[in-house]
CSV table of N, CA and C and ligand atoms in Angstrom, one decimal:
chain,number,residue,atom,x,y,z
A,20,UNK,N,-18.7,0.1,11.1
A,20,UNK,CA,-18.2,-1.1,10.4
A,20,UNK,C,-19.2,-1.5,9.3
A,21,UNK,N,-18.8,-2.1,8.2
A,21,UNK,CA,-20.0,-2.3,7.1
A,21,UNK,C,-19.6,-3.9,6.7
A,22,UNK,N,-20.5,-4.7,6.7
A,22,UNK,CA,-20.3,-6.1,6.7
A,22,UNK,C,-19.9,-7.0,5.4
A,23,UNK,N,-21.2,-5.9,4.7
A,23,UNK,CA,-21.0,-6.1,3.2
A,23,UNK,C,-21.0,-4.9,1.9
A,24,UNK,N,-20.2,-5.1,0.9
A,24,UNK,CA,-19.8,-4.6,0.3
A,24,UNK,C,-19.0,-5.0,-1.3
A,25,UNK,N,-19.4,-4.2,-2.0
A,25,UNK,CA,-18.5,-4.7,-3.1
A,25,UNK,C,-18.1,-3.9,-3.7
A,26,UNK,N,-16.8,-4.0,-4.8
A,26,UNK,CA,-16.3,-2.8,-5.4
A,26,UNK,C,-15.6,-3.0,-6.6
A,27,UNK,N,-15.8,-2.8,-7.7
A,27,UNK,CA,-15.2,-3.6,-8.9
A,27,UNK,C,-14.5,-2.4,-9.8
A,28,UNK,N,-13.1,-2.8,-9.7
A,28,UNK,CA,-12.0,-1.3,-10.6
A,28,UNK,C,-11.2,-2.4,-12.2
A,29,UNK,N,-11.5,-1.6,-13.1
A,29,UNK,CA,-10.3,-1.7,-13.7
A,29,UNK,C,-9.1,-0.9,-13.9
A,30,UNK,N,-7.9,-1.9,-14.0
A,30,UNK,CA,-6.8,-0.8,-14.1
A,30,UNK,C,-6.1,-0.9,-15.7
A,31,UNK,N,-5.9,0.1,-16.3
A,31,UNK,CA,-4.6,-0.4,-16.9
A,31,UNK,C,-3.6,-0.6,-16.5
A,32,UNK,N,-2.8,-1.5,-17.2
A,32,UNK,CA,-1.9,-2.2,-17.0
A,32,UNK,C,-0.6,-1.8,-16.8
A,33,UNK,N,-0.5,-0.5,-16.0
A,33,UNK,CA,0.9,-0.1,-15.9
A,33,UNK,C,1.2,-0.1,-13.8
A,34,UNK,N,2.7,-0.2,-14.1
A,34,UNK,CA,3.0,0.0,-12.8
A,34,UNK,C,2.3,1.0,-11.4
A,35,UNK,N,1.9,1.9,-12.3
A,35,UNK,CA,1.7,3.1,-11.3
A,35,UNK,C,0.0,2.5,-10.8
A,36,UNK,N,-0.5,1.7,-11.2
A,36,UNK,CA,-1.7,1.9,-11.0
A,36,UNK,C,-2.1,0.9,-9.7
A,37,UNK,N,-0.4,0.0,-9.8
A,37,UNK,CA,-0.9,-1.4,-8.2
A,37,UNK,C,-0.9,-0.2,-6.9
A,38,UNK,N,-0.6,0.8,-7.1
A,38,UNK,CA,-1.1,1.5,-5.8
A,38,UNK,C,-2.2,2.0,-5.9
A,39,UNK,N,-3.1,2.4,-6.8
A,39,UNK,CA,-4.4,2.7,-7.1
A,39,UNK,C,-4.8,1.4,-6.2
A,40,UNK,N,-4.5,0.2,-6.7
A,40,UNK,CA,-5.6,-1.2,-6.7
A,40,UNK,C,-5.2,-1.3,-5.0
A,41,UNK,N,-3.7,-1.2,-5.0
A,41,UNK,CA,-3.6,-1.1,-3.0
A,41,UNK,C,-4.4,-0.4,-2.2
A,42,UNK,N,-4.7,0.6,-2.5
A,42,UNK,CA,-5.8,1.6,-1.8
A,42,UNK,C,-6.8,1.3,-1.6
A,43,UNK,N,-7.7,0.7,-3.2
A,43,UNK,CA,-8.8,0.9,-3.0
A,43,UNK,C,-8.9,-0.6,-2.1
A,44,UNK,N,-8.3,-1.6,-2.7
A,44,UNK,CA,-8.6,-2.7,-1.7
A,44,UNK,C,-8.3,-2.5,0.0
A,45,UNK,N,-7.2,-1.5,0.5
A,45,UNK,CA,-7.1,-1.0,1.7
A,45,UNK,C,-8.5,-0.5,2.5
A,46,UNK,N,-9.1,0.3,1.1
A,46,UNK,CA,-9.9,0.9,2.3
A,46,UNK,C,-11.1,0.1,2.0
A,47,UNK,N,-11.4,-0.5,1.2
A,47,UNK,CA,-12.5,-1.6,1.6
A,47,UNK,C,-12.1,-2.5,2.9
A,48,UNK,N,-10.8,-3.1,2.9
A,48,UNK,CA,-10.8,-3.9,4.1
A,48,UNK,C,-10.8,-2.9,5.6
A,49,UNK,N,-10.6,-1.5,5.3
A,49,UNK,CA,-11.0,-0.8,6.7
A,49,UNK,C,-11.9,-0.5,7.1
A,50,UNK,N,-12.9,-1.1,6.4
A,50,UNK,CA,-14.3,-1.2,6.2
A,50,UNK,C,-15.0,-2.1,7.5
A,51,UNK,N,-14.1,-3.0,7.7
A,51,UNK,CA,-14.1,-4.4,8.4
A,51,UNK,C,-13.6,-4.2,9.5
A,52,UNK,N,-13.5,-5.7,10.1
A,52,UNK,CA,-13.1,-5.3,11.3
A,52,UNK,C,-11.3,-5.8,11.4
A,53,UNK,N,-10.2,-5.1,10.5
A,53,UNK,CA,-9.3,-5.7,10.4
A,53,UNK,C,-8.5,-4.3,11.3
A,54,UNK,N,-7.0,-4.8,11.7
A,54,UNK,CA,-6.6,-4.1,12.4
A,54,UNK,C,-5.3,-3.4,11.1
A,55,UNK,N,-4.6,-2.4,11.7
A,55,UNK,CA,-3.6,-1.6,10.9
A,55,UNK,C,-3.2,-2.9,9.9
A,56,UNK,N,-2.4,-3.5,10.8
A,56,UNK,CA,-1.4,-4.3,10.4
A,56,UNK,C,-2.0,-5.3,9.5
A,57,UNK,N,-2.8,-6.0,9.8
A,57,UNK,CA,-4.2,-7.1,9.1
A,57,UNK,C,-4.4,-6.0,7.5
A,58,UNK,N,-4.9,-4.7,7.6
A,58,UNK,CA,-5.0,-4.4,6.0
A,58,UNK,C,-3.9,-4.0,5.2
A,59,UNK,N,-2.7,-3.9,6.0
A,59,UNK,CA,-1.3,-3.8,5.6
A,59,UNK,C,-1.1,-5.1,4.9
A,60,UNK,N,-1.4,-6.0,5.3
A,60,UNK,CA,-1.3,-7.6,4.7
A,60,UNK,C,-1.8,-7.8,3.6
A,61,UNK,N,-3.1,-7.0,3.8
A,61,UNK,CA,-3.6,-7.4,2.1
A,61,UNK,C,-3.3,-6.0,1.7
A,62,UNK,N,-2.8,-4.9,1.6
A,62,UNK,CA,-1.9,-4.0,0.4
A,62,UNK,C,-0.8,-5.2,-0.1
A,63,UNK,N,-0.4,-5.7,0.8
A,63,UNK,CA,1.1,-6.3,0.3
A,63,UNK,C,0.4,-7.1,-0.8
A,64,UNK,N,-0.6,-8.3,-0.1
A,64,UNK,CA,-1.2,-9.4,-1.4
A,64,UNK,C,-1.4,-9.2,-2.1
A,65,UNK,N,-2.5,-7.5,-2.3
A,65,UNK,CA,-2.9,-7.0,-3.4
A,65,UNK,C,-2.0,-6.8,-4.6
A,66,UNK,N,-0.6,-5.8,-3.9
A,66,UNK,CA,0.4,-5.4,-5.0
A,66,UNK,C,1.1,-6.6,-5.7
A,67,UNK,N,1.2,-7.7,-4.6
A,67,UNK,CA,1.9,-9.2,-5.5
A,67,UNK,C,0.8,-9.6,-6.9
A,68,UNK,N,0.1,-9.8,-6.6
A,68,UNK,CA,-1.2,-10.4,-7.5
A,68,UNK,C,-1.5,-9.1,-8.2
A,69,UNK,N,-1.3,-7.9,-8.1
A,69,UNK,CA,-1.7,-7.1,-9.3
A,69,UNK,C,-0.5,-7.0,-10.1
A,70,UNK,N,0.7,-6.8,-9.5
A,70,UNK,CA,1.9,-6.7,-10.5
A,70,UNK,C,2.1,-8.1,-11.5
A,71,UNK,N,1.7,-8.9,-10.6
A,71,UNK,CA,2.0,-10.2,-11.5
A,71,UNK,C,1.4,-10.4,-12.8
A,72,UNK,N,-0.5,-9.6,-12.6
A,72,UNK,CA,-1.0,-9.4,-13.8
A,72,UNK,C,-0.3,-8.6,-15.1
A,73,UNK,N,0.5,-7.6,-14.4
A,73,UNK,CA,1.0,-6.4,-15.1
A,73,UNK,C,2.2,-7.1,-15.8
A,74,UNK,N,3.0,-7.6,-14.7
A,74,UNK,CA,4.2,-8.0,-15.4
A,74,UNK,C,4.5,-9.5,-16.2
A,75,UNK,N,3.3,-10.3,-15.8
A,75,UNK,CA,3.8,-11.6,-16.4
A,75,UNK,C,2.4,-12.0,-17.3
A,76,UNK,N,1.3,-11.2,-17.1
A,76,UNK,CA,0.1,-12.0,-17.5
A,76,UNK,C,-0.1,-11.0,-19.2
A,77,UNK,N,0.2,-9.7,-19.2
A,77,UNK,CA,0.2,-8.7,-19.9
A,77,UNK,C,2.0,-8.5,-20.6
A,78,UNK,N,2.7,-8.6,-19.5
A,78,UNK,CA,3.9,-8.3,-20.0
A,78,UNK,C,4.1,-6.9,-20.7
A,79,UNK,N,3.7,-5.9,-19.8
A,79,UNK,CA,3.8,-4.3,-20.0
A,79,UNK,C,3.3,-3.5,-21.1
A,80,UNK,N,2.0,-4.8,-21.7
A,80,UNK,CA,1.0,-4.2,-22.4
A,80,UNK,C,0.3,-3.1,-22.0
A,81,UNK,N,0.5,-2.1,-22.0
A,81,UNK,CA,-0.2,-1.4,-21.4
A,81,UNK,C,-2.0,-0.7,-21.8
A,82,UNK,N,-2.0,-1.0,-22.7
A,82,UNK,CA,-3.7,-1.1,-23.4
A,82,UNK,C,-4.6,-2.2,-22.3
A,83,UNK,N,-3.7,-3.3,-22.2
A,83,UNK,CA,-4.3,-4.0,-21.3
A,83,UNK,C,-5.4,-3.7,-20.2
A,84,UNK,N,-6.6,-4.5,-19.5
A,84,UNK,CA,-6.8,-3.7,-18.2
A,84,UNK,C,-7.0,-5.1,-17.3
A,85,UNK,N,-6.4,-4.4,-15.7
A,85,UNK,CA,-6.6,-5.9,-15.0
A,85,UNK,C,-8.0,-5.5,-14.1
A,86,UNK,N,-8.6,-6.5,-14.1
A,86,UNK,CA,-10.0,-6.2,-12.9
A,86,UNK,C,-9.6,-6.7,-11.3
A,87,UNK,N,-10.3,-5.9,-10.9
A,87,UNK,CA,-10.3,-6.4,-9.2
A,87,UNK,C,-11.3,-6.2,-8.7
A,88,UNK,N,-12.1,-7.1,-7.9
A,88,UNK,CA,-12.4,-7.2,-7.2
A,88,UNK,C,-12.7,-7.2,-5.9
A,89,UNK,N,-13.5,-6.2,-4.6
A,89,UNK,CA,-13.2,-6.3,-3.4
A,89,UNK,C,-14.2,-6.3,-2.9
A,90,UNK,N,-14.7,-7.2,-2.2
A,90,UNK,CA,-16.0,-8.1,-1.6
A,90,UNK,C,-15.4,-8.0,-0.2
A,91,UNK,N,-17.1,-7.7,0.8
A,91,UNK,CA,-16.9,-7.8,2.3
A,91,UNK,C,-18.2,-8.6,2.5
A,92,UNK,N,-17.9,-10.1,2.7
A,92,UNK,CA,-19.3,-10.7,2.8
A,92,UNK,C,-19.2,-11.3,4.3
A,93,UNK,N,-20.2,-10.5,5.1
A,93,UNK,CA,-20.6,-11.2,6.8
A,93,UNK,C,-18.8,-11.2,7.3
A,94,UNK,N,-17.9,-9.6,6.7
A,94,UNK,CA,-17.2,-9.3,7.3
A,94,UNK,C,-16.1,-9.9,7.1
A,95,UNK,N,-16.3,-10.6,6.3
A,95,UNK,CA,-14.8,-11.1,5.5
A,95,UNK,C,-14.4,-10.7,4.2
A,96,UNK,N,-13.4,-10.3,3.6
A,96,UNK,CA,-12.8,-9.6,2.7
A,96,UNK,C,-12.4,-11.0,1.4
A,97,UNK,N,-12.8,-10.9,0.1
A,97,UNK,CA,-12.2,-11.0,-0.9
A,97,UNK,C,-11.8,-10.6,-1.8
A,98,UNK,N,-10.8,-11.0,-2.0
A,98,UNK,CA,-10.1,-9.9,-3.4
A,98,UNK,C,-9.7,-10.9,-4.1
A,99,UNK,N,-10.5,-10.6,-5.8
A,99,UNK,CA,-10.1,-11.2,-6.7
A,99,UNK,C,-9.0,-10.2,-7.8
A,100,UNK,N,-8.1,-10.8,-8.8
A,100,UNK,CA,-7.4,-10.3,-9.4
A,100,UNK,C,-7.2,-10.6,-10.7
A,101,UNK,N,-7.9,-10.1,-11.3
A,101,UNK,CA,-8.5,-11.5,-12.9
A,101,UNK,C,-7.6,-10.0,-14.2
A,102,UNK,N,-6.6,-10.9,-14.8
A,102,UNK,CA,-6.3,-10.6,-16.5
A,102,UNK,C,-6.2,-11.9,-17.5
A,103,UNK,N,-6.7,-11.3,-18.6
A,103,UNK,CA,-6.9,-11.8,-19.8
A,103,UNK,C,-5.2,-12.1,-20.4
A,104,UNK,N,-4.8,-12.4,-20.2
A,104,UNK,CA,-3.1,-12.4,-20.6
A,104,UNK,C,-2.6,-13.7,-20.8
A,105,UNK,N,-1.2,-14.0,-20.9
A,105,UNK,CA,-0.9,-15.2,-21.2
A,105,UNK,C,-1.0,-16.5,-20.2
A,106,UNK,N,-1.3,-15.7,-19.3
A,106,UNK,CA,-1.9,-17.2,-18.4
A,106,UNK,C,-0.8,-18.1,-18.1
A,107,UNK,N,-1.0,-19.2,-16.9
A,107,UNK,CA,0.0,-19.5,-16.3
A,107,UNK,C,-0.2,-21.1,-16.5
A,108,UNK,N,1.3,-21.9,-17.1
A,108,UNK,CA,0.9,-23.0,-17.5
A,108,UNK,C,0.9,-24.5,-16.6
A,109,UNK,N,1.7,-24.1,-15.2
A,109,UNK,CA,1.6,-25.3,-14.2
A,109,UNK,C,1.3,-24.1,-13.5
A,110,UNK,N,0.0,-24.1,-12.7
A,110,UNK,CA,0.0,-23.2,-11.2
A,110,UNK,C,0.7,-23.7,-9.8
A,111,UNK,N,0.5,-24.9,-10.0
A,111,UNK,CA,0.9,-25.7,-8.6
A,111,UNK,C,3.1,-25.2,-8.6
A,112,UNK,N,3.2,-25.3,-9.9
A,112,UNK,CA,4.7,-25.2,-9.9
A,112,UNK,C,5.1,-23.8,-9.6
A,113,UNK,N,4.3,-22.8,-10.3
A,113,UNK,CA,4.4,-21.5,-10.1
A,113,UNK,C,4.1,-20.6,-9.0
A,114,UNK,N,3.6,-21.7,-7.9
A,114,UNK,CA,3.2,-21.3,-6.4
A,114,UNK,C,4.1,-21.5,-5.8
A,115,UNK,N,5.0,-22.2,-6.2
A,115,UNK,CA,5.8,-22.5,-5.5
A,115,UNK,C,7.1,-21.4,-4.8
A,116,UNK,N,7.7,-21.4,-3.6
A,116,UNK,CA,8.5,-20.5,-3.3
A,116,UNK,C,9.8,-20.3,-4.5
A,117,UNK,N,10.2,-19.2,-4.4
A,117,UNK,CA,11.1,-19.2,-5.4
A,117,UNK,C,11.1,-19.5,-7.2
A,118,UNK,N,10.1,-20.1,-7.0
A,118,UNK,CA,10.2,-20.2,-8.9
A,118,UNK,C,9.3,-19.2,-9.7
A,119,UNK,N,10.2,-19.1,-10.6
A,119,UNK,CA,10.0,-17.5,-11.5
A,119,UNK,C,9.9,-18.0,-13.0
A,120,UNK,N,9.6,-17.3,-13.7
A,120,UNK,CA,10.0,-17.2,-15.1
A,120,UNK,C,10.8,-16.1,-15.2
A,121,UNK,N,11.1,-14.8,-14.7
A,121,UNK,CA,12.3,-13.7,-14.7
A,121,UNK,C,13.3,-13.9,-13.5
A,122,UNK,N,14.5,-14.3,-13.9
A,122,UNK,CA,15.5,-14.0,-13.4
A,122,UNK,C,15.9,-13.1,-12.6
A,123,UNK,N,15.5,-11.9,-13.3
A,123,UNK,CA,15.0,-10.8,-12.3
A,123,UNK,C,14.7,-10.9,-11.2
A,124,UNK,N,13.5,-11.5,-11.0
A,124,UNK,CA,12.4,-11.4,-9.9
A,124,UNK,C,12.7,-13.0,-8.8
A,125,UNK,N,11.8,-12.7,-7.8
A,125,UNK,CA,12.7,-13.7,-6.5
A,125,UNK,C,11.5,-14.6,-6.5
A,126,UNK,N,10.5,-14.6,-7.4
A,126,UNK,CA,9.5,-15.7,-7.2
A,126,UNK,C,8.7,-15.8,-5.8
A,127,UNK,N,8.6,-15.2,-5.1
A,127,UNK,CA,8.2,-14.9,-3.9
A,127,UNK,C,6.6,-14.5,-3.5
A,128,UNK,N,6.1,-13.9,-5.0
A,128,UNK,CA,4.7,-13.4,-5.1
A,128,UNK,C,3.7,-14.1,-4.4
A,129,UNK,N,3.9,-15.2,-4.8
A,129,UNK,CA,2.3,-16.1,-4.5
A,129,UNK,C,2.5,-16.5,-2.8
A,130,UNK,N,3.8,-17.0,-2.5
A,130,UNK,CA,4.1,-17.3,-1.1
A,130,UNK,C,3.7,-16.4,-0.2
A,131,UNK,N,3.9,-14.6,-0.8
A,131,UNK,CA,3.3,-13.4,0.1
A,131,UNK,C,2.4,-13.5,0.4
A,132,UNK,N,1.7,-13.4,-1.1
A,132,UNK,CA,-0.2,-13.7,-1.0
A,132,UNK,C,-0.6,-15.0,0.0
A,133,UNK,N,0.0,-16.3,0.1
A,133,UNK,CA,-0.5,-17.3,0.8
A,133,UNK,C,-0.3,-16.6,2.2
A,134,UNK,N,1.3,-16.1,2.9
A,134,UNK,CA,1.6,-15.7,3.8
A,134,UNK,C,0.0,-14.7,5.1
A,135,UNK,N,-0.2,-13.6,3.7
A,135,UNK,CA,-0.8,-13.0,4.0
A,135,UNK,C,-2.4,-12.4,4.2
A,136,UNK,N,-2.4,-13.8,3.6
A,136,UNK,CA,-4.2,-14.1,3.4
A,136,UNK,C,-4.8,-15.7,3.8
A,137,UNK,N,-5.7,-15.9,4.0
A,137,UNK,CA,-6.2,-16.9,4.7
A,137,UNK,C,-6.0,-18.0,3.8
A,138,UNK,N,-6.7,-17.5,2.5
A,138,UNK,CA,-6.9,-18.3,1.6
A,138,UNK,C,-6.3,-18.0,0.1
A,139,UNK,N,-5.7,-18.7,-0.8
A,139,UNK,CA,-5.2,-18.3,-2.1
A,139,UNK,C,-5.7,-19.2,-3.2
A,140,UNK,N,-6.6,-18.4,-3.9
A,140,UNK,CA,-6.9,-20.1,-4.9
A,140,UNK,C,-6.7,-19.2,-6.7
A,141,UNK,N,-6.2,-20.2,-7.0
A,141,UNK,CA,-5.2,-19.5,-8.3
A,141,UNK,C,-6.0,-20.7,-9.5
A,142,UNK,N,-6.9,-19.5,-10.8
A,142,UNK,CA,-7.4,-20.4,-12.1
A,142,UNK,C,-6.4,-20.1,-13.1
A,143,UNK,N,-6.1,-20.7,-13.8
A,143,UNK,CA,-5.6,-19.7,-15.2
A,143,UNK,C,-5.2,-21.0,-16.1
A,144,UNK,N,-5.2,-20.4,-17.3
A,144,UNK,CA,-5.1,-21.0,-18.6
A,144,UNK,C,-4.1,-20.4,-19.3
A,145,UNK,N,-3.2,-21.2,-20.1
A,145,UNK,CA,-2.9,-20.5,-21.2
A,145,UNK,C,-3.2,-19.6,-22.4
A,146,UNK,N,-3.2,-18.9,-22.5
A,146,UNK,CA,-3.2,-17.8,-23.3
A,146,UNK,C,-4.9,-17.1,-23.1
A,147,UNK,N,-5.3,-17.5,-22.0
A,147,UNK,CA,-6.6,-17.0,-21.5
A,147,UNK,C,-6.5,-16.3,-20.5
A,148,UNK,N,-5.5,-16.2,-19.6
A,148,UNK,CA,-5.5,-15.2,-18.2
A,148,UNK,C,-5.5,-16.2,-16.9
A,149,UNK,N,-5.5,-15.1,-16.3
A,149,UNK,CA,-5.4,-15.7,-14.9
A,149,UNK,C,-6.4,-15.3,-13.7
A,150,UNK,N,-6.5,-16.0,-12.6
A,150,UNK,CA,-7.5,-15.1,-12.0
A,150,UNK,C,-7.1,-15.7,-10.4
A,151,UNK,N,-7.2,-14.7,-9.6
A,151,UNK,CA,-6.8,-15.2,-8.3
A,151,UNK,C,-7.4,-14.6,-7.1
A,152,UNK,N,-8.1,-15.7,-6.4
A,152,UNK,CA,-9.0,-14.8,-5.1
A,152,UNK,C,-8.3,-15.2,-4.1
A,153,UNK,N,-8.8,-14.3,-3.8
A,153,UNK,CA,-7.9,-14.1,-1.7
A,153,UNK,C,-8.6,-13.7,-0.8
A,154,UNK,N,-8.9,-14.5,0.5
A,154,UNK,CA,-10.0,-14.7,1.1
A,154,UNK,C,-9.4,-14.3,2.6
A,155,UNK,N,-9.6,-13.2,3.6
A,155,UNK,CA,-9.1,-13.3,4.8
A,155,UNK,C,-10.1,-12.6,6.2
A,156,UNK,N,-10.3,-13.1,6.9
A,156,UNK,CA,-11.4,-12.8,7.7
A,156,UNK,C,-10.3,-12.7,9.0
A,157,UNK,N,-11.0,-11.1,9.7
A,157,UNK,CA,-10.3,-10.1,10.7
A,157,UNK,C,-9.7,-11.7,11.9
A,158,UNK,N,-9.2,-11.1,12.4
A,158,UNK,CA,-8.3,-12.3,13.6
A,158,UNK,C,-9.0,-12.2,14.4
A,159,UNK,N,-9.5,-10.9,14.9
A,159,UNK,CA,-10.3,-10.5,16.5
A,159,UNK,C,-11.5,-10.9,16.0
A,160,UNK,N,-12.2,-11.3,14.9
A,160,UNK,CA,-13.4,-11.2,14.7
A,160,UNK,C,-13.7,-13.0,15.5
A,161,UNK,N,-12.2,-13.7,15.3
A,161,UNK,CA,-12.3,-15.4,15.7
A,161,UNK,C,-12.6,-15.7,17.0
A,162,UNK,N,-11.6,-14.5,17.5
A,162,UNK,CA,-12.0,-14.6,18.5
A,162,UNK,C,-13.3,-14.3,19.5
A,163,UNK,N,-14.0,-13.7,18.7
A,163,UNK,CA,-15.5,-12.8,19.6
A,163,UNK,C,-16.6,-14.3,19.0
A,164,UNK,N,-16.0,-15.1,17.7
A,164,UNK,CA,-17.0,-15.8,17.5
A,164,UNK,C,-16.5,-17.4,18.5
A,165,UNK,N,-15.2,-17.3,18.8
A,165,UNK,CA,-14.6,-18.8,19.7
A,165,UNK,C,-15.7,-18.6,21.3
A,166,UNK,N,-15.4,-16.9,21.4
A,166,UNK,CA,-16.2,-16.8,22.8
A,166,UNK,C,-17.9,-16.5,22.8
A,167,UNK,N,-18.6,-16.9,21.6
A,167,UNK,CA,-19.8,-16.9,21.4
A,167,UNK,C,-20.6,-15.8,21.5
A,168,UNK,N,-19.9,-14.7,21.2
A,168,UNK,CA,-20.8,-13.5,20.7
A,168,UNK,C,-21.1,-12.9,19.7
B,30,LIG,N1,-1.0,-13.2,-13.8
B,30,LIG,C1,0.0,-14.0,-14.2
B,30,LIG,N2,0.0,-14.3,-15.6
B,30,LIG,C2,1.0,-15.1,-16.0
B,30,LIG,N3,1.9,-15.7,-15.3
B,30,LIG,C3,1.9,-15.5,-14.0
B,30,LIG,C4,0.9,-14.6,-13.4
B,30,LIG,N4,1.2,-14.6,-12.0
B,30,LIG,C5,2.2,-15.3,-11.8
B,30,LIG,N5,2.7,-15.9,-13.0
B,30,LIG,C6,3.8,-16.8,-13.1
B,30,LIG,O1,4.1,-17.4,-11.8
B,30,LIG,C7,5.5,-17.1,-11.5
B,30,LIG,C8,5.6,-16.9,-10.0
B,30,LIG,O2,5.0,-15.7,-9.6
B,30,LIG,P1,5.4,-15.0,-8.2
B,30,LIG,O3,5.4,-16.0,-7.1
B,30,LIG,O4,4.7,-13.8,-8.1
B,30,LIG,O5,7.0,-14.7,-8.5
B,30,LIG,P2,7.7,-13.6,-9.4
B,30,LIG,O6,6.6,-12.6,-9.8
B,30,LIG,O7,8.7,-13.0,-8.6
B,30,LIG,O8,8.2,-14.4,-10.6
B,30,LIG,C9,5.9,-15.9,-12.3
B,30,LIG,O9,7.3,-15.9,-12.5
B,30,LIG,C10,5.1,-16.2,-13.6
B,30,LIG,O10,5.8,-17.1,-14.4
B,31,LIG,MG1,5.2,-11.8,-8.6
């Protein structure tokens, strides 16, 4: 198990690459003490919050590049998700379940990320980008520290 750790990618900005960014954040959090299902959780977060760069922050610029972030500090996992793009102009509105700017899409992103991470804290600006960390520390780990070892 490795406690700490850091790992910094950029991607361009096309679809093929949120499985790159799923991976590599995968196997940073298997790094830890997270179980199957627990790093399955954050693939899912990761793909929400990288596509979102791709698709709403860039809007299929593909020159574009998104950064990520994957930190293991005293065994807890952060992943940050930062693009320079159009940025998001109510965050509180846009966390919300269901609400979208595409018709398309089910608005559902951010609610995954909350679902499946401890913590979700969302910056962004207009026409400056967006940036989004996600904070989740192993389940069994609460428990070895509730029973004082
Ligand atoms: N990186 C981003 N840049 C710009 N806008 C974003 C970004 N991420 C999310 N948004 C905005 O927040 C809304 C909600 O995101 P999300 O919950 O993932 O739902 P969906 O992607 O299905 O629309 C998006 O429709 C978009 O308007
Ligand atoms: Mg989305």
């Amino acid at each position: 198990m490795v406690a700490e750790n850091r790992v910094i990618v950029e991607l361009a900005a096309i679809p093929e690459n949120v499985g790159v960014a799923r991976l590599m954040a995968a196997m940073v959090a298997a790094q830890a003490e997270f179980t199957v299902a627990e790093v399955d959780e954050v693939k899912l977060a990761v793909s929400e919050a990288v596509t979102n760069a791709i698709v709403h922050g860039y809007r299929g610029d593909s020159r574009q590049m998104v950064r990520m972030e994957a930190a293991l500090e005293d065994g807890e996992l952060t992943i940050v998700v930062i693009d320079h793009g159009r940025g998001i102009e109510d965050v509180a509105l846009a966390m919300q379940a269901a609400v979208t700017t595409d018709p398309e899409r089910m608005g559902l992103g951010f609610s995954f990320m909350e679902a499946h991470m401890d913590q979700v804290e969302v910056t962004s600006q207009v026409g400056q980008g967006t940036r989004v960390s996600m904070r989740k520390r192993p389940a069994a780990k609460d428990v070895a520290s509730l029973k004082g070892s």
